[in-house]
Amino acid sequence: MGDPNDTRCCRASGCLWAPIGDVWRYRGRMGSRDPVGPPHCGHVTPARSPRPLQAIDDDCNQTGQMLAALLDWPQATCASSLSPEGPWLRVQREVDGGLETLRLRLPALVTADLRLNVPRYATLPAIMKAKKKPLEQVTPEELGVALGGGPRVLALAEPPPRQPGRLLPGVPELLHELRQRGHL
């Protein structure tokens, strides 16, 4: 599962773990609602990859939120900065009106915005060490999980064309038009 080059890049950049397909290894305690089964689940960590990674849900922003709901963990999506504060995590995210700051109790699930990652390029010695490190791979069958086919687009249609606007010469005509349509 997964692209071995992505795993090697993460390892060479100093990560203690690396993504393997859709499954991430977790070495902590899980709640009883975990459908995957302990100790296999998501892991919060400051991973940095020298090349951007694409979301596995076709950028629908669903995977992180669904996993957080299944685990009953607090969540923050599209994080642009993180700062740990003891048992809490301060997350800053960009919203339409500016910046929103959230404070989450750990363990928490955080999805990242592009601004969160500052690429750190691997040195040649780190790349050579990463090739020698043992690489543990976990298959969905070992976890007892059946992977589905993923999301499918059932229909795609353009919105109806917008009706052209009209210029009214003044306020009396506007009031007359609004009364005629039943808005006043």
PDB file of C-alpha atoms in Angstrom:
ATOM      1  CA  MET A   1       0.000   0.000   0.000  1.00  0.00           C
ATOM      2  CA  GLY A   2       1.116   3.545  -0.622  1.00  0.00           C
ATOM      3  CA  ASP A   3       3.938   5.005  -2.627  1.00  0.00           C
ATOM      4  CA  PRO A   4       7.312   3.910  -1.214  1.00  0.00           C
ATOM      5  CA  ASN A   5       8.873   7.170  -2.424  1.00  0.00           C
ATOM      6  CA  ASP A   6       6.503   9.212  -0.212  1.00  0.00           C
ATOM      7  CA  THR A   7       7.411   7.046   2.754  1.00  0.00           C
ATOM      8  CA  ARG A   8      11.144   7.380   2.094  1.00  0.00           C
ATOM      9  CA  CYS A   9      10.825  11.184   1.690  1.00  0.00           C
ATOM     10  CA  CYS A  10       9.032  11.462   5.034  1.00  0.00           C
ATOM     11  CA  ARG A  11      11.577   9.241   6.727  1.00  0.00           C
ATOM     12  CA  ALA A  12      14.557  11.109   5.221  1.00  0.00           C
ATOM     13  CA  SER A  13      13.074  14.423   6.384  1.00  0.00           C
ATOM     14  CA  GLY A  14      13.185  13.244   9.979  1.00  0.00           C
ATOM     15  CA  CYS A  15       9.705  11.804  10.576  1.00  0.00           C
ATOM     16  CA  LEU A  16       9.481   8.976  13.069  1.00  0.00           C
ATOM     17  CA  TRP A  17       6.558   7.524  11.112  1.00  0.00           C
ATOM     18  CA  ALA A  18       5.339   7.737   7.551  1.00  0.00           C
ATOM     19  CA  PRO A  19       2.025   7.309   5.727  1.00  0.00           C
ATOM     20  CA  ILE A  20       1.336   3.943   4.162  1.00  0.00           C
ATOM     21  CA  GLY A  21      -1.677   4.307   1.896  1.00  0.00           C
ATOM     22  CA  ASP A  22      -4.825   5.158   3.821  1.00  0.00           C
ATOM     23  CA  VAL A  23      -3.685   3.592   7.113  1.00  0.00           C
ATOM     24  CA  TRP A  24      -1.600   5.381   9.758  1.00  0.00           C
ATOM     25  CA  ARG A  25      -0.035   3.581  12.677  1.00  0.00           C
ATOM     26  CA  TYR A  26      -0.955   4.745  16.183  1.00  0.00           C
ATOM     27  CA  ARG A  27       0.746   3.681  19.393  1.00  0.00           C
ATOM     28  CA  GLY A  28      -1.706   5.105  21.898  1.00  0.00           C
ATOM     29  CA  ARG A  29      -4.984   4.314  23.613  1.00  0.00           C
ATOM     30  CA  MET A  30      -8.259   4.425  21.700  1.00  0.00           C
ATOM     31  CA  GLY A  31     -11.839   4.891  22.804  1.00  0.00           C
ATOM     32  CA  SER A  32     -14.367   2.069  22.723  1.00  0.00           C
ATOM     33  CA  ARG A  33     -16.140   3.538  19.657  1.00  0.00           C
ATOM     34  CA  ASP A  34     -13.135   2.893  17.417  1.00  0.00           C
ATOM     35  CA  PRO A  35     -14.361   0.884  14.379  1.00  0.00           C
ATOM     36  CA  VAL A  36     -10.819   0.113  13.221  1.00  0.00           C
ATOM     37  CA  GLY A  37      -9.766  -1.382  16.524  1.00  0.00           C
ATOM     38  CA  PRO A  38      -6.901  -0.392  18.799  1.00  0.00           C
ATOM     39  CA  PRO A  39      -4.053   0.283  18.346  1.00  0.00           C
ATOM     40  CA  HIS A  40      -4.433   1.123  14.641  1.00  0.00           C
ATOM     41  CA  CYS A  41      -5.654   4.602  13.847  1.00  0.00           C
ATOM     42  CA  GLY A  42      -4.720   8.174  12.954  1.00  0.00           C
ATOM     43  CA  HIS A  43      -1.698   9.871  14.481  1.00  0.00           C
ATOM     44  CA  VAL A  44      -1.154  13.582  15.135  1.00  0.00           C
ATOM     45  CA  THR A  45       2.429  14.505  14.262  1.00  0.00           C
ATOM     46  CA  PRO A  46       4.392  17.335  12.645  1.00  0.00           C
ATOM     47  CA  ALA A  47       5.136  15.507   9.383  1.00  0.00           C
ATOM     48  CA  ARG A  48       6.834  17.450   6.621  1.00  0.00           C
ATOM     49  CA  SER A  49       7.059  16.183   3.090  1.00  0.00           C
ATOM     50  CA  PRO A  50       9.230  17.785   0.394  1.00  0.00           C
ATOM     51  CA  ARG A  51       6.399  17.446  -2.098  1.00  0.00           C
ATOM     52  CA  PRO A  52       2.693  18.159  -1.625  1.00  0.00           C
ATOM     53  CA  LEU A  53       0.379  15.223  -0.931  1.00  0.00           C
ATOM     54  CA  GLN A  54      -3.166  15.018  -2.283  1.00  0.00           C
ATOM     55  CA  ALA A  55      -6.127  14.230  -0.054  1.00  0.00           C
ATOM     56  CA  ILE A  56      -7.471  10.683  -0.392  1.00  0.00           C
ATOM     57  CA  ASP A  57     -11.094  11.863  -0.591  1.00  0.00           C
ATOM     58  CA  ASP A  58     -10.792  13.892  -3.812  1.00  0.00           C
ATOM     59  CA  ASP A  59     -10.468  17.125  -1.786  1.00  0.00           C
ATOM     60  CA  CYS A  60     -14.018  16.782  -0.415  1.00  0.00           C
ATOM     61  CA  ASN A  61     -12.771  17.499   3.140  1.00  0.00           C
ATOM     62  CA  GLN A  62     -14.580  14.447   4.531  1.00  0.00           C
ATOM     63  CA  THR A  63     -11.974  11.921   5.650  1.00  0.00           C
ATOM     64  CA  GLY A  64     -10.608  13.837   8.637  1.00  0.00           C
ATOM     65  CA  GLN A  65     -14.033  14.901   9.849  1.00  0.00           C
ATOM     66  CA  MET A  66     -15.499  11.392   9.553  1.00  0.00           C
ATOM     67  CA  LEU A  67     -12.529   9.847  11.357  1.00  0.00           C
ATOM     68  CA  ALA A  68     -12.790  12.409  14.176  1.00  0.00           C
ATOM     69  CA  ALA A  69     -16.510  11.650  14.518  1.00  0.00           C
ATOM     70  CA  LEU A  70     -15.891   7.884  14.641  1.00  0.00           C
ATOM     71  CA  LEU A  71     -13.175   8.321  17.272  1.00  0.00           C
ATOM     72  CA  ASP A  72     -15.188  10.916  19.192  1.00  0.00           C
ATOM     73  CA  TRP A  73     -12.136  13.206  19.191  1.00  0.00           C
ATOM     74  CA  PRO A  74     -12.112  17.000  18.871  1.00  0.00           C
ATOM     75  CA  GLN A  75     -11.199  18.198  15.391  1.00  0.00           C
ATOM     76  CA  ALA A  76      -9.960  21.197  13.461  1.00  0.00           C
ATOM     77  CA  THR A  77      -9.884  21.362   9.678  1.00  0.00           C
ATOM     78  CA  CYS A  78      -7.649  23.355   7.326  1.00  0.00           C
ATOM     79  CA  ALA A  79      -5.132  24.305  10.021  1.00  0.00           C
ATOM     80  CA  SER A  80      -2.577  26.940   9.030  1.00  0.00           C
ATOM     81  CA  SER A  81      -0.602  26.875  12.312  1.00  0.00           C
ATOM     82  CA  LEU A  82      -0.325  24.590  15.352  1.00  0.00           C
ATOM     83  CA  SER A  83       1.121  25.167  18.800  1.00  0.00           C
ATOM     84  CA  PRO A  84       0.974  22.595  21.623  1.00  0.00           C
ATOM     85  CA  GLU A  85       0.118  23.894  25.104  1.00  0.00           C
ATOM     86  CA  GLY A  86       0.413  20.982  27.531  1.00  0.00           C
ATOM     87  CA  PRO A  87      -2.695  18.785  27.183  1.00  0.00           C
ATOM     88  CA  TRP A  88      -4.139  21.297  24.693  1.00  0.00           C
ATOM     89  CA  LEU A  89      -3.430  22.184  21.091  1.00  0.00           C
ATOM     90  CA  ARG A  90      -3.910  25.714  19.757  1.00  0.00           C
ATOM     91  CA  VAL A  91      -4.938  25.611  16.086  1.00  0.00           C
ATOM     92  CA  GLN A  92      -5.211  28.620  13.821  1.00  0.00           C
ATOM     93  CA  ARG A  93      -7.189  28.366  10.594  1.00  0.00           C
ATOM     94  CA  GLU A  94      -8.123  30.781   7.840  1.00  0.00           C
ATOM     95  CA  VAL A  95     -11.827  31.521   7.388  1.00  0.00           C
ATOM     96  CA  ASP A  96     -13.657  33.981   5.149  1.00  0.00           C
ATOM     97  CA  GLY A  97     -13.613  36.732   7.778  1.00  0.00           C
ATOM     98  CA  GLY A  98      -9.942  36.374   8.770  1.00  0.00           C
ATOM     99  CA  LEU A  99      -8.301  33.959  11.217  1.00  0.00           C
ATOM    100  CA  GLU A 100     -10.040  31.633  13.656  1.00  0.00           C
ATOM    101  CA  THR A 101      -8.156  30.254  16.666  1.00  0.00           C
ATOM    102  CA  LEU A 102      -9.314  27.017  18.294  1.00  0.00           C
ATOM    103  CA  ARG A 103      -8.122  25.288  21.452  1.00  0.00           C
ATOM    104  CA  LEU A 104      -8.497  21.496  21.351  1.00  0.00           C
ATOM    105  CA  ARG A 105      -7.932  18.920  24.068  1.00  0.00           C
ATOM    106  CA  LEU A 106      -5.525  16.167  23.014  1.00  0.00           C
ATOM    107  CA  PRO A 107      -5.831  13.640  21.470  1.00  0.00           C
ATOM    108  CA  ALA A 108      -7.291  15.579  18.550  1.00  0.00           C
ATOM    109  CA  LEU A 109      -7.531  15.184  14.807  1.00  0.00           C
ATOM    110  CA  VAL A 110      -6.249  18.083  12.690  1.00  0.00           C
ATOM    111  CA  THR A 111      -6.322  18.379   8.910  1.00  0.00           C
ATOM    112  CA  ALA A 112      -3.753  20.687   7.353  1.00  0.00           C
ATOM    113  CA  ASP A 113      -3.885  23.632   4.998  1.00  0.00           C
ATOM    114  CA  LEU A 114      -1.025  24.173   2.555  1.00  0.00           C
ATOM    115  CA  ARG A 115       0.334  27.030   4.714  1.00  0.00           C
ATOM    116  CA  LEU A 116       1.028  24.664   7.614  1.00  0.00           C
ATOM    117  CA  ASN A 117       3.818  22.854   5.787  1.00  0.00           C
ATOM    118  CA  VAL A 118       7.193  24.503   5.287  1.00  0.00           C
ATOM    119  CA  PRO A 119       9.169  21.999   3.188  1.00  0.00           C
ATOM    120  CA  ARG A 120      12.370  20.718   4.711  1.00  0.00           C
ATOM    121  CA  TYR A 121      14.621  19.125   2.137  1.00  0.00           C
ATOM    122  CA  ALA A 122      16.430  15.948   3.063  1.00  0.00           C
ATOM    123  CA  THR A 123      20.205  15.758   3.087  1.00  0.00           C
ATOM    124  CA  LEU A 124      22.037  12.920   1.346  1.00  0.00           C
ATOM    125  CA  PRO A 125      23.108  11.257   4.642  1.00  0.00           C
ATOM    126  CA  ALA A 126      19.507  11.351   5.866  1.00  0.00           C
ATOM    127  CA  ILE A 127      18.308   9.743   2.621  1.00  0.00           C
ATOM    128  CA  MET A 128      20.886   6.961   2.970  1.00  0.00           C
ATOM    129  CA  LYS A 129      19.890   6.350   6.620  1.00  0.00           C
ATOM    130  CA  ALA A 130      16.204   6.262   5.649  1.00  0.00           C
ATOM    131  CA  LYS A 131      16.873   3.503   3.126  1.00  0.00           C
ATOM    132  CA  LYS A 132      18.381   1.341   5.886  1.00  0.00           C
ATOM    133  CA  LYS A 133      15.599   1.885   8.445  1.00  0.00           C
ATOM    134  CA  PRO A 134      13.116  -0.976   8.796  1.00  0.00           C
ATOM    135  CA  LEU A 135       9.771  -0.184   7.223  1.00  0.00           C
ATOM    136  CA  GLU A 136       6.706  -1.713   8.864  1.00  0.00           C
ATOM    137  CA  GLN A 137       3.776  -2.071   6.481  1.00  0.00           C
ATOM    138  CA  VAL A 138       0.263  -2.873   7.659  1.00  0.00           C
ATOM    139  CA  THR A 139      -2.382  -4.147   5.266  1.00  0.00           C
ATOM    140  CA  PRO A 140      -6.118  -3.521   5.677  1.00  0.00           C
ATOM    141  CA  GLU A 141      -6.613  -7.281   6.085  1.00  0.00           C
ATOM    142  CA  GLU A 142      -4.256  -7.316   9.091  1.00  0.00           C
ATOM    143  CA  LEU A 143      -6.358  -4.567  10.635  1.00  0.00           C
ATOM    144  CA  GLY A 144      -9.615  -6.355   9.845  1.00  0.00           C
ATOM    145  CA  VAL A 145     -10.819  -3.479   7.670  1.00  0.00           C
ATOM    146  CA  ALA A 146     -12.524  -3.762   4.281  1.00  0.00           C
ATOM    147  CA  LEU A 147     -11.740  -0.790   2.058  1.00  0.00           C
ATOM    148  CA  GLY A 148     -14.607   0.385  -0.140  1.00  0.00           C
ATOM    149  CA  GLY A 149     -14.419   1.784  -3.629  1.00  0.00           C
ATOM    150  CA  GLY A 150     -14.343   5.416  -2.487  1.00  0.00           C
ATOM    151  CA  PRO A 151     -16.585   8.279  -3.525  1.00  0.00           C
ATOM    152  CA  ARG A 152     -18.166   8.285  -6.977  1.00  0.00           C
ATOM    153  CA  VAL A 153     -19.669  11.214  -8.863  1.00  0.00           C
ATOM    154  CA  LEU A 154     -23.257  10.197  -9.631  1.00  0.00           C
ATOM    155  CA  ALA A 155     -24.303  13.309 -11.519  1.00  0.00           C
ATOM    156  CA  LEU A 156     -22.839  16.614 -12.554  1.00  0.00           C
ATOM    157  CA  ALA A 157     -24.924  19.461 -13.919  1.00  0.00           C
ATOM    158  CA  GLU A 158     -24.441  23.161 -14.497  1.00  0.00           C
ATOM    159  CA  PRO A 159     -26.657  25.549 -12.542  1.00  0.00           C
ATOM    160  CA  PRO A 160     -29.504  27.140 -14.489  1.00  0.00           C
ATOM    161  CA  PRO A 161     -28.497  30.340 -16.271  1.00  0.00           C
ATOM    162  CA  ARG A 162     -29.073  33.494 -14.280  1.00  0.00           C
ATOM    163  CA  GLN A 163     -31.908  35.728 -15.401  1.00  0.00           C
ATOM    164  CA  PRO A 164     -30.706  39.087 -16.708  1.00  0.00           C
ATOM    165  CA  GLY A 165     -31.193  42.070 -14.405  1.00  0.00           C
ATOM    166  CA  ARG A 166     -33.195  45.197 -15.179  1.00  0.00           C
ATOM    167  CA  LEU A 167     -32.311  48.815 -14.574  1.00  0.00           C
ATOM    168  CA  LEU A 168     -35.151  50.821 -13.092  1.00  0.00           C
ATOM    169  CA  PRO A 169     -35.163  54.591 -13.512  1.00  0.00           C
ATOM    170  CA  GLY A 170     -36.014  55.409  -9.890  1.00  0.00           C
ATOM    171  CA  VAL A 171     -37.344  54.429  -6.462  1.00  0.00           C
ATOM    172  CA  PRO A 172     -41.066  54.622  -7.362  1.00  0.00           C
ATOM    173  CA  GLU A 173     -40.561  52.070 -10.156  1.00  0.00           C
ATOM    174  CA  LEU A 174     -38.581  49.823  -7.779  1.00  0.00           C
ATOM    175  CA  LEU A 175     -41.364  49.950  -5.168  1.00  0.00           C
ATOM    176  CA  HIS A 176     -43.989  49.216  -7.840  1.00  0.00           C
ATOM    177  CA  GLU A 177     -41.972  46.193  -9.078  1.00  0.00           C
ATOM    178  CA  LEU A 178     -41.473  44.847  -5.528  1.00  0.00           C
ATOM    179  CA  ARG A 179     -45.211  45.188  -4.744  1.00  0.00           C
ATOM    180  CA  GLN A 180     -46.123  43.490  -8.008  1.00  0.00           C
ATOM    181  CA  ARG A 181     -43.908  40.486  -7.152  1.00  0.00           C
ATOM    182  CA  GLY A 182     -45.278  40.286  -3.603  1.00  0.00           C
ATOM    183  CA  HIS A 183     -42.087  41.228  -1.764  1.00  0.00           C
ATOM    184  CA  LEU A 184     -43.709  44.254  -0.053  1.00  0.00           C
TER     185      LEU A 184
END
